[in-house]
mmCIF file of C-alpha atoms (C1' of nucleotides) in Angstrom:
data_model
loop_
_atom_site.group_PDB
_atom_site.id
_atom_site.type_symbol
_atom_site.label_atom_id
_atom_site.label_comp_id
_atom_site.label_asym_id
_atom_site.label_seq_id
_atom_site.Cartn_x
_atom_site.Cartn_y
_atom_site.Cartn_z
ATOM 1 C CA MET A 102 42.645 88.388 270.124
ATOM 2 C CA VAL A 103 42.130 86.243 272.356
ATOM 3 C CA THR A 104 38.114 84.982 272.851
ATOM 4 C CA SER A 105 38.513 81.112 274.658
ATOM 5 C CA PRO A 106 35.035 79.883 275.777
ATOM 6 C CA PRO A 107 34.685 79.040 279.241
ATOM 7 C CA THR A 108 36.922 76.068 280.630
ATOM 8 C CA ASN A 109 36.826 73.144 283.101
ATOM 9 C CA VAL A 110 38.865 74.831 285.018
ATOM 10 C CA ASP A 111 36.681 77.818 284.654
ATOM 11 C CA ARG A 112 34.371 76.312 285.843
ATOM 12 C CA THR A 113 35.824 74.717 289.194
ATOM 13 C CA LEU A 114 36.944 78.285 289.934
ATOM 14 C CA ALA A 115 33.514 79.852 289.326
ATOM 15 C CA ALA A 116 32.521 77.187 291.459
ATOM 16 C CA LEU A 117 35.254 77.957 294.431
ATOM 17 C CA ALA A 118 34.082 81.681 294.258
ATOM 18 C CA ASP A 119 31.567 81.675 296.373
ATOM 19 C CA PRO A 120 32.847 81.018 300.360
ATOM 20 C CA THR A 121 30.196 79.280 301.496
ATOM 21 C CA ARG A 122 31.294 76.680 298.598
ATOM 22 C CA ARG A 123 34.545 77.207 299.632
ATOM 23 C CA GLY A 124 33.013 76.478 303.252
ATOM 24 C CA VAL A 125 31.578 73.825 302.185
ATOM 25 C CA VAL A 126 34.938 72.546 300.503
ATOM 26 C CA ASP A 127 36.782 72.714 304.120
ATOM 27 C CA LEU A 128 34.358 70.459 305.314
ATOM 28 C CA LEU A 129 33.988 67.585 302.509
ATOM 29 C CA ARG A 130 37.280 67.868 303.397
ATOM 30 C CA LYS A 131 37.683 65.955 306.349
ATOM 31 C CA GLN A 132 34.956 64.177 305.370
ATOM 32 C CA PRO A 133 31.321 63.473 303.585
ATOM 33 C CA HIS A 134 28.896 65.274 304.653
ATOM 34 C CA ARG A 135 25.228 65.647 304.355
ATOM 35 C CA ALA A 136 23.368 68.532 302.435
ATOM 36 C CA GLY A 137 21.081 68.372 305.579
ATOM 37 C CA GLU A 138 24.494 68.870 307.606
ATOM 38 C CA LEU A 139 26.003 71.351 305.412
ATOM 39 C CA ALA A 140 23.299 73.652 305.365
ATOM 40 C CA ALA A 141 22.725 73.826 309.504
ATOM 41 C CA ALA A 142 26.287 74.705 309.179
ATOM 42 C CA PHE A 143 26.612 77.637 307.660
ATOM 43 C CA ASP A 144 23.394 78.645 309.143
ATOM 44 C CA MET A 145 21.406 78.905 306.027
ATOM 45 C CA SER A 146 18.038 77.166 304.583
ATOM 46 C CA PRO A 147 18.649 74.004 303.098
ATOM 47 C CA PRO A 148 16.711 74.880 299.348
ATOM 48 C CA ALA A 149 19.806 77.765 299.586
ATOM 49 C CA MET A 150 21.960 75.125 300.678
ATOM 50 C CA SER A 151 21.288 72.736 297.699
ATOM 51 C CA ARG A 152 21.880 74.879 294.098
ATOM 52 C CA HIS A 153 25.381 75.249 296.292
ATOM 53 C CA LEU A 154 25.818 71.547 295.837
ATOM 54 C CA ARG A 155 24.069 71.416 292.516
ATOM 55 C CA VAL A 156 26.590 74.347 291.211
ATOM 56 C CA LEU A 157 29.550 72.028 293.003
ATOM 57 C CA ARG A 158 28.162 68.603 291.331
ATOM 58 C CA LYS A 159 28.295 69.871 287.682
ATOM 59 C CA SER A 160 31.682 71.539 288.578
ATOM 60 C CA GLY A 161 32.594 68.004 289.014
ATOM 61 C CA LEU A 162 34.265 68.734 293.153
ATOM 62 C CA VAL A 163 31.731 67.155 295.290
ATOM 63 C CA GLU A 164 29.501 64.243 293.837
ATOM 64 C CA GLU A 165 26.801 61.687 296.316
ATOM 65 C CA ASP A 166 28.056 58.931 297.356
ATOM 66 C CA GLY A 167 25.199 55.718 297.539
ATOM 67 C CA LEU A 168 25.057 52.679 299.848
ATOM 68 C CA GLU A 169 22.965 54.770 302.693
ATOM 69 C CA GLU A 170 21.316 52.959 304.837
ATOM 70 C CA ASP A 171 18.909 55.388 304.129
ATOM 71 C CA ALA A 172 16.989 56.404 300.716
ATOM 72 C CA ARG A 173 16.313 59.360 302.105
ATOM 73 C CA VAL A 174 19.794 61.659 302.743
ATOM 74 C CA ARG A 175 22.383 62.092 300.450
ATOM 75 C CA VAL A 176 25.599 62.381 301.232
ATOM 76 C CA TYR A 177 28.446 64.311 299.370
ATOM 77 C CA ARG A 178 32.280 63.823 299.281
ATOM 78 C CA LEU A 179 35.425 65.583 297.305
ATOM 79 C CA ARG A 180 36.087 64.540 293.581
ATOM 80 C CA PRO A 181 39.704 64.810 293.168
ATOM 81 C CA GLU A 182 40.567 66.027 289.515
ATOM 82 C CA PRO A 183 39.265 69.117 289.840
ATOM 83 C CA PHE A 184 41.584 69.544 292.631
ATOM 84 C CA ALA A 185 44.071 68.328 290.250
ATOM 85 C CA ALA A 186 43.118 70.457 287.096
ATOM 86 C CA LEU A 187 43.083 73.933 289.083
ATOM 87 C CA ARG A 188 46.405 72.520 290.264
ATOM 88 C CA GLU A 189 47.679 71.738 287.045
ATOM 89 C CA TRP A 190 46.893 75.707 286.345
ATOM 90 C CA LEU A 191 48.543 76.530 288.833
ATOM 91 C CA ASP A 192 51.651 74.425 287.831
ATOM 92 C CA GLU A 193 51.753 76.269 284.287
ATOM 93 C CA VAL A 194 51.239 79.750 285.320
ATOM 94 C CA GLU A 195 54.181 79.460 288.289
ATOM 95 C CA ALA A 196 56.358 77.933 285.572
ATOM 96 C CA TYR A 197 57.077 81.319 283.548
ATOM 97 C CA TRP A 198 57.189 83.047 287.158
ATOM 98 C CA GLU A 199 60.856 82.993 286.090
ATOM 99 C CA ASP A 200 60.291 83.902 282.767
ATOM 100 C CA GLN A 201 58.184 86.267 284.063
ATOM 101 C CA LEU A 202 60.922 88.096 285.448
ATOM 102 C CA GLY A 203 63.497 88.395 282.930
ATOM 103 C CA ALA A 204 61.130 89.959 281.020
ATOM 104 C CA PHE A 205 60.653 92.780 284.024
ATOM 105 C CA LYS A 206 64.323 92.922 284.087
ATOM 106 C CA ALA A 207 64.551 93.258 280.389
ATOM 107 C CA HIS A 208 61.309 95.198 279.219
ATOM 108 C CA ALA A 209 63.247 97.438 282.788
ATOM 109 C CA GLU A 210 66.254 97.902 281.656
ATOM 110 C CA LYS A 211 64.592 98.769 277.386
ATOM 111 C CA THR A 212 62.654 100.980 278.758
ATOM 112 C CA ARG A 213 63.451 102.976 281.849
ATOM 113 C CA LYS A 214 63.803 106.774 282.023
ATOM 114 C CA GLY A 215 66.369 107.320 285.270
ATOM 115 C CA LYS A 216 63.162 108.514 287.223
ATOM 116 C CA ARG A 217 64.476 107.853 290.377
ATOM 117 C CA PRO A 218 65.738 110.774 292.472
ATOM 118 C CA MET B 194 27.755 76.465 312.634
ATOM 119 C CA VAL B 195 30.970 77.498 310.287
ATOM 120 C CA THR B 196 30.497 81.624 309.076
ATOM 121 C CA SER B 197 33.600 82.924 308.485
ATOM 122 C CA PRO B 198 34.743 86.226 306.747
ATOM 123 C CA PRO B 199 35.967 86.056 303.556
ATOM 124 C CA THR B 200 40.002 84.683 303.894
ATOM 125 C CA ASN B 201 42.199 86.042 301.319
ATOM 126 C CA VAL B 202 41.869 82.565 299.534
ATOM 127 C CA ASP B 203 37.906 84.085 298.751
ATOM 128 C CA ARG B 204 38.917 86.970 297.100
ATOM 129 C CA THR B 205 41.685 85.478 294.913
ATOM 130 C CA LEU B 206 38.934 82.988 294.368
ATOM 131 C CA ALA B 207 36.434 85.426 293.261
ATOM 132 C CA ALA B 208 39.112 87.376 291.061
ATOM 133 C CA LEU B 209 39.949 84.642 289.394
ATOM 134 C CA ALA B 210 35.955 83.184 288.842
ATOM 135 C CA ASP B 211 35.616 85.533 285.944
ATOM 136 C CA PRO B 212 36.796 84.034 282.472
ATOM 137 C CA THR B 213 37.913 87.787 281.411
ATOM 138 C CA ARG B 214 40.008 87.446 284.808
ATOM 139 C CA ARG B 215 41.273 84.205 284.521
ATOM 140 C CA GLY B 216 41.936 85.280 280.776
ATOM 141 C CA VAL B 217 43.956 87.650 281.480
ATOM 142 C CA VAL B 218 46.155 86.477 283.911
ATOM 143 C CA ASP B 219 47.111 83.701 281.540
ATOM 144 C CA LEU B 220 48.559 86.299 279.347
ATOM 145 C CA LEU B 221 50.317 88.143 281.670
ATOM 146 C CA ARG B 222 51.608 84.970 282.839
ATOM 147 C CA LYS B 223 53.798 85.032 279.644
ATOM 148 C CA GLN B 224 54.896 88.834 279.441
ATOM 149 C CA PRO B 225 53.973 91.712 281.244
ATOM 150 C CA HIS B 226 50.836 94.219 278.782
ATOM 151 C CA ARG B 227 49.566 97.435 278.983
ATOM 152 C CA ALA B 228 46.838 97.312 280.166
ATOM 153 C CA GLY B 229 44.968 98.457 276.032
ATOM 154 C CA GLU B 230 46.482 95.976 275.005
ATOM 155 C CA LEU B 231 44.819 93.689 277.054
ATOM 156 C CA ALA B 232 41.139 95.557 276.110
ATOM 157 C CA ALA B 233 42.109 94.454 272.681
ATOM 158 C CA ALA B 234 43.271 90.625 273.363
ATOM 159 C CA PHE B 235 39.288 90.208 275.011
ATOM 160 C CA ASP B 236 37.573 93.170 271.844
ATOM 161 C CA MET B 237 36.497 94.749 274.852
ATOM 162 C CA SER B 238 35.829 98.429 275.955
ATOM 163 C CA PRO B 239 39.129 100.093 278.335
ATOM 164 C CA PRO B 240 36.395 100.369 280.273
ATOM 165 C CA ALA B 241 35.138 97.065 280.920
ATOM 166 C CA MET B 242 38.914 96.304 281.370
ATOM 167 C CA SER B 243 40.259 99.014 283.870
ATOM 168 C CA ARG B 244 37.919 97.621 286.134
ATOM 169 C CA HIS B 245 38.554 93.626 285.845
ATOM 170 C CA LEU B 246 41.416 95.272 286.494
ATOM 171 C CA ARG B 247 40.810 97.154 289.130
ATOM 172 C CA VAL B 248 39.618 93.533 290.645
ATOM 173 C CA LEU B 249 42.742 91.717 289.751
ATOM 174 C CA ARG B 250 44.700 95.137 291.300
ATOM 175 C CA LYS B 251 42.725 95.188 294.901
ATOM 176 C CA SER B 252 42.584 90.533 294.479
ATOM 177 C CA GLY B 253 46.526 91.388 294.389
ATOM 178 C CA LEU B 254 47.161 89.130 291.748
ATOM 179 C CA VAL B 255 49.090 91.678 289.752
ATOM 180 C CA GLU B 256 50.471 95.072 290.151
ATOM 181 C CA GLU B 257 51.400 98.420 288.074
ATOM 182 C CA ASP B 258 55.085 98.299 287.042
ATOM 183 C CA GLY B 259 55.957 102.194 287.298
ATOM 184 C CA LEU B 260 59.419 102.971 285.280
ATOM 185 C CA GLU B 261 57.660 103.490 282.230
ATOM 186 C CA GLU B 262 58.747 105.529 279.407
ATOM 187 C CA ASP B 263 55.259 107.089 278.692
ATOM 188 C CA ALA B 264 54.552 107.966 282.071
ATOM 189 C CA ARG B 265 49.757 107.550 279.993
ATOM 190 C CA VAL B 266 50.655 103.779 279.527
ATOM 191 C CA ARG B 267 50.186 101.540 282.739
ATOM 192 C CA VAL B 268 51.824 97.897 281.925
ATOM 193 C CA TYR B 269 50.565 94.814 284.361
ATOM 194 C CA ARG B 270 52.077 92.027 286.191
ATOM 195 C CA LEU B 271 51.766 89.445 288.069
ATOM 196 C CA ARG B 272 52.409 88.579 291.156
ATOM 197 C CA PRO B 273 52.770 86.326 293.424
ATOM 198 C CA GLU B 274 52.140 85.784 296.332
ATOM 199 C CA PRO B 275 47.875 85.107 296.169
ATOM 200 C CA PHE B 276 48.889 81.882 293.827
ATOM 201 C CA ALA B 277 50.915 80.755 296.622
ATOM 202 C CA ALA B 278 48.548 81.641 298.990
ATOM 203 C CA LEU B 279 45.887 79.033 296.076
ATOM 204 C CA ARG B 280 48.115 76.680 296.220
ATOM 205 C CA GLU B 281 48.848 75.933 299.971
ATOM 206 C CA TRP B 282 44.997 75.981 299.794
ATOM 207 C CA LEU B 283 44.965 72.941 296.831
ATOM 208 C CA ASP B 284 47.698 71.593 299.826
ATOM 209 C CA GLU B 285 45.133 71.711 302.417
ATOM 210 C CA VAL B 286 42.503 70.343 300.796
ATOM 211 C CA GLU B 287 44.233 67.600 299.029
ATOM 212 C CA ALA B 288 46.696 66.118 302.738
ATOM 213 C CA TYR B 289 43.095 65.140 303.296
ATOM 214 C CA TRP B 290 42.374 62.924 300.848
ATOM 215 C CA GLU B 291 43.746 59.624 301.644
ATOM 216 C CA ASP B 292 42.045 60.532 305.099
ATOM 217 C CA GLN B 293 39.269 61.424 302.839
ATOM 218 C CA LEU B 294 39.264 58.239 301.548
ATOM 219 C CA GLY B 295 39.754 55.955 304.825
ATOM 220 C CA ALA B 296 36.859 57.459 305.833
ATOM 221 C CA PHE B 297 34.143 57.489 302.946
ATOM 222 C CA LYS B 298 35.509 53.391 303.569
ATOM 223 C CA ALA B 299 34.791 53.768 306.629
ATOM 224 C CA HIS B 300 31.625 55.004 305.820
ATOM 225 C CA ALA B 301 30.026 52.588 303.164
ATOM 226 C CA GLU B 302 31.417 49.889 305.353
ATOM 227 C CA LYS B 303 29.164 50.540 308.178
ATOM 228 C CA THR B 304 26.457 51.527 306.591
ATOM 229 C CA ARG B 305 26.173 49.492 304.093
ATOM 230 C CA LYS B 306 23.448 48.032 303.540
ATOM 231 C CA GLY B 307 23.516 44.790 300.699
ATOM 232 C CA LYS B 308 21.185 46.846 298.217
ATOM 233 C CA ARG B 309 23.466 45.836 295.234
ATOM 234 C CA PRO B 310 21.531 42.806 292.956
ATOM 235 C "C1'" DA C 188 48.887 126.688 274.459
ATOM 236 C "C1'" DC C 189 46.280 122.895 272.165
ATOM 237 C "C1'" DA C 190 45.229 119.032 269.743
ATOM 238 C "C1'" DG C 191 45.675 114.092 270.761
ATOM 239 C "C1'" DT C 192 46.607 109.841 273.048
ATOM 240 C "C1'" DG C 193 46.891 106.411 277.033
ATOM 241 C "C1'" DG C 194 43.746 105.460 281.156
ATOM 242 C "C1'" DT C 195 40.976 105.878 284.636
ATOM 243 C "C1'" DT C 196 35.517 107.437 286.813
ATOM 244 C "C1'" DA C 197 30.795 107.578 285.851
ATOM 245 C "C1'" DA C 198 26.179 107.246 284.781
ATOM 246 C "C1'" DC C 199 23.639 103.462 283.340
ATOM 247 C "C1'" DA C 200 21.152 99.201 281.097
ATOM 248 C "C1'" DT C 201 21.274 94.546 281.413
ATOM 249 C "C1'" DA C 202 21.977 90.088 283.369
ATOM 250 C "C1'" DG C 203 23.298 86.640 286.653
ATOM 251 C "C1'" DT C 204 23.302 85.115 291.234
ATOM 252 C "C1'" DC C 205 22.146 84.281 296.218
ATOM 253 C "C1'" DG C 206 18.655 83.973 299.817
ATOM 254 C "C1'" DT C 207 14.093 83.085 300.833
ATOM 255 C "C1'" DT C 208 9.318 80.574 301.215
ATOM 256 C "C1'" DA C 209 5.989 77.398 299.459
ATOM 257 C "C1'" DA C 210 5.107 73.238 296.446
ATOM 258 C "C1'" DC C 211 7.019 68.531 295.388
ATOM 259 C "C1'" DT C 212 8.904 64.219 295.633
ATOM 260 C "C1'" DA C 213 10.323 60.039 297.510
ATOM 261 C "C1'" DT C 214 10.880 57.802 301.674
ATOM 262 C "C1'" DT C 215 11.075 55.962 305.799
ATOM 263 C "C1'" DT C 216 8.079 55.013 310.333
ATOM 264 C "C1'" DC C 217 3.742 54.506 313.204
ATOM 265 C "C1'" DG D 260 -2.508 54.678 305.311
ATOM 266 C "C1'" DA D 261 -1.156 59.253 307.174
ATOM 267 C "C1'" DA D 262 1.865 61.685 309.384
ATOM 268 C "C1'" DA D 263 6.922 62.833 309.454
ATOM 269 C "C1'" DT D 264 11.640 64.000 307.631
ATOM 270 C "C1'" DA D 265 15.352 63.958 303.663
ATOM 271 C "C1'" DG D 266 15.854 66.615 300.141
ATOM 272 C "C1'" DT D 267 14.987 68.598 296.069
ATOM 273 C "C1'" DT D 268 12.731 71.988 292.771
ATOM 274 C "C1'" DA D 269 9.617 77.129 290.986
ATOM 275 C "C1'" DA D 270 8.570 80.979 291.884
ATOM 276 C "C1'" DC D 271 10.216 84.878 293.904
ATOM 277 C "C1'" DG D 272 12.851 89.453 295.154
ATOM 278 C "C1'" DA D 273 17.032 92.163 296.563
ATOM 279 C "C1'" DC D 274 21.585 92.967 295.452
ATOM 280 C "C1'" DT D 275 26.264 91.764 292.534
ATOM 281 C "C1'" DA D 276 28.675 92.069 287.800
ATOM 282 C "C1'" DT D 277 29.634 93.279 283.484
ATOM 283 C "C1'" DG D 278 29.396 95.893 278.987
ATOM 284 C "C1'" DT D 279 28.724 99.855 276.778
ATOM 285 C "C1'" DT D 280 29.000 105.277 276.121
ATOM 286 C "C1'" DA D 281 30.484 110.218 277.672
ATOM 287 C "C1'" DA D 282 32.560 112.625 280.981
ATOM 288 C "C1'" DC D 283 37.303 112.992 283.090
ATOM 289 C "C1'" DC D 284 42.602 113.482 284.147
ATOM 290 C "C1'" DA D 285 47.528 113.490 282.389
ATOM 291 C "C1'" DC D 286 50.723 113.389 279.900
ATOM 292 C "C1'" DT D 287 52.664 114.601 274.620
ATOM 293 C "C1'" DG D 288 53.812 116.096 271.020
ATOM 294 C "C1'" DT D 289 53.702 120.235 267.670
#
DNA sequence: ACAGTGGTTAACATAGTCGTTAACTATTTC
DNA sequence: GAAATAGTTAACGACTATGTTAACCACTGT
């Protein structure tokens, strides 16, 4: 059995699964944005965006940067760590790619039955 | 406004968001597996796993490889394309990283108010 | 033929996700 | 201090996702 608990990468992927949140990341990668700007950008009510931002915050993908002139506004920007972790996972998957192909060939060889016309 | 339709990467991320499916990928990256093996590996009923596999199939992350000796069994293996696409997206995000840091600095510079004690 | 096996589809229950509006907090501005 | 502004939390409804069991299809083996 496998039954592993959800990992950090799992949380990252879950956070990125929603198209709105994916879009938010795509906006934030260009520059930090205010919460209100993000809500407007996706034609969405502020509360809805606020909850998306909470998900992104909890997954570590974004953070508020303080130091705002107006203490009411919250500016969000990306954090690099989760992306790096995701990339590492991707690397692991692709690392086995060669083996995977080899295994496939071996498997095909072993179980072939001559079904081709 | 942004309002983009769900892209391929969106579908890939949605498929990978579920921990079970993430686990399936982690198993399949080592070697192809039969549907039943996967169900057993996650202590899950065959129908449940079957639907996860359908999601993974539709997103292009896995495929059945034919050529089975016993035509009842379905062996699943990974497909590389979606992973490559996901990596490309990651590259894009991280490509802006430098600019992002620069923009942050500029932003902080511009809006600083001397709030520090 | 017929019983058994591998897997998927169908029908259903439950739980989570995502949106809205209303109410609230904190800050700025007049 | 009162009104306006930025954002979040609360309460709710609609929809989707994920698991289960039962029924089904396709193939294998005697």
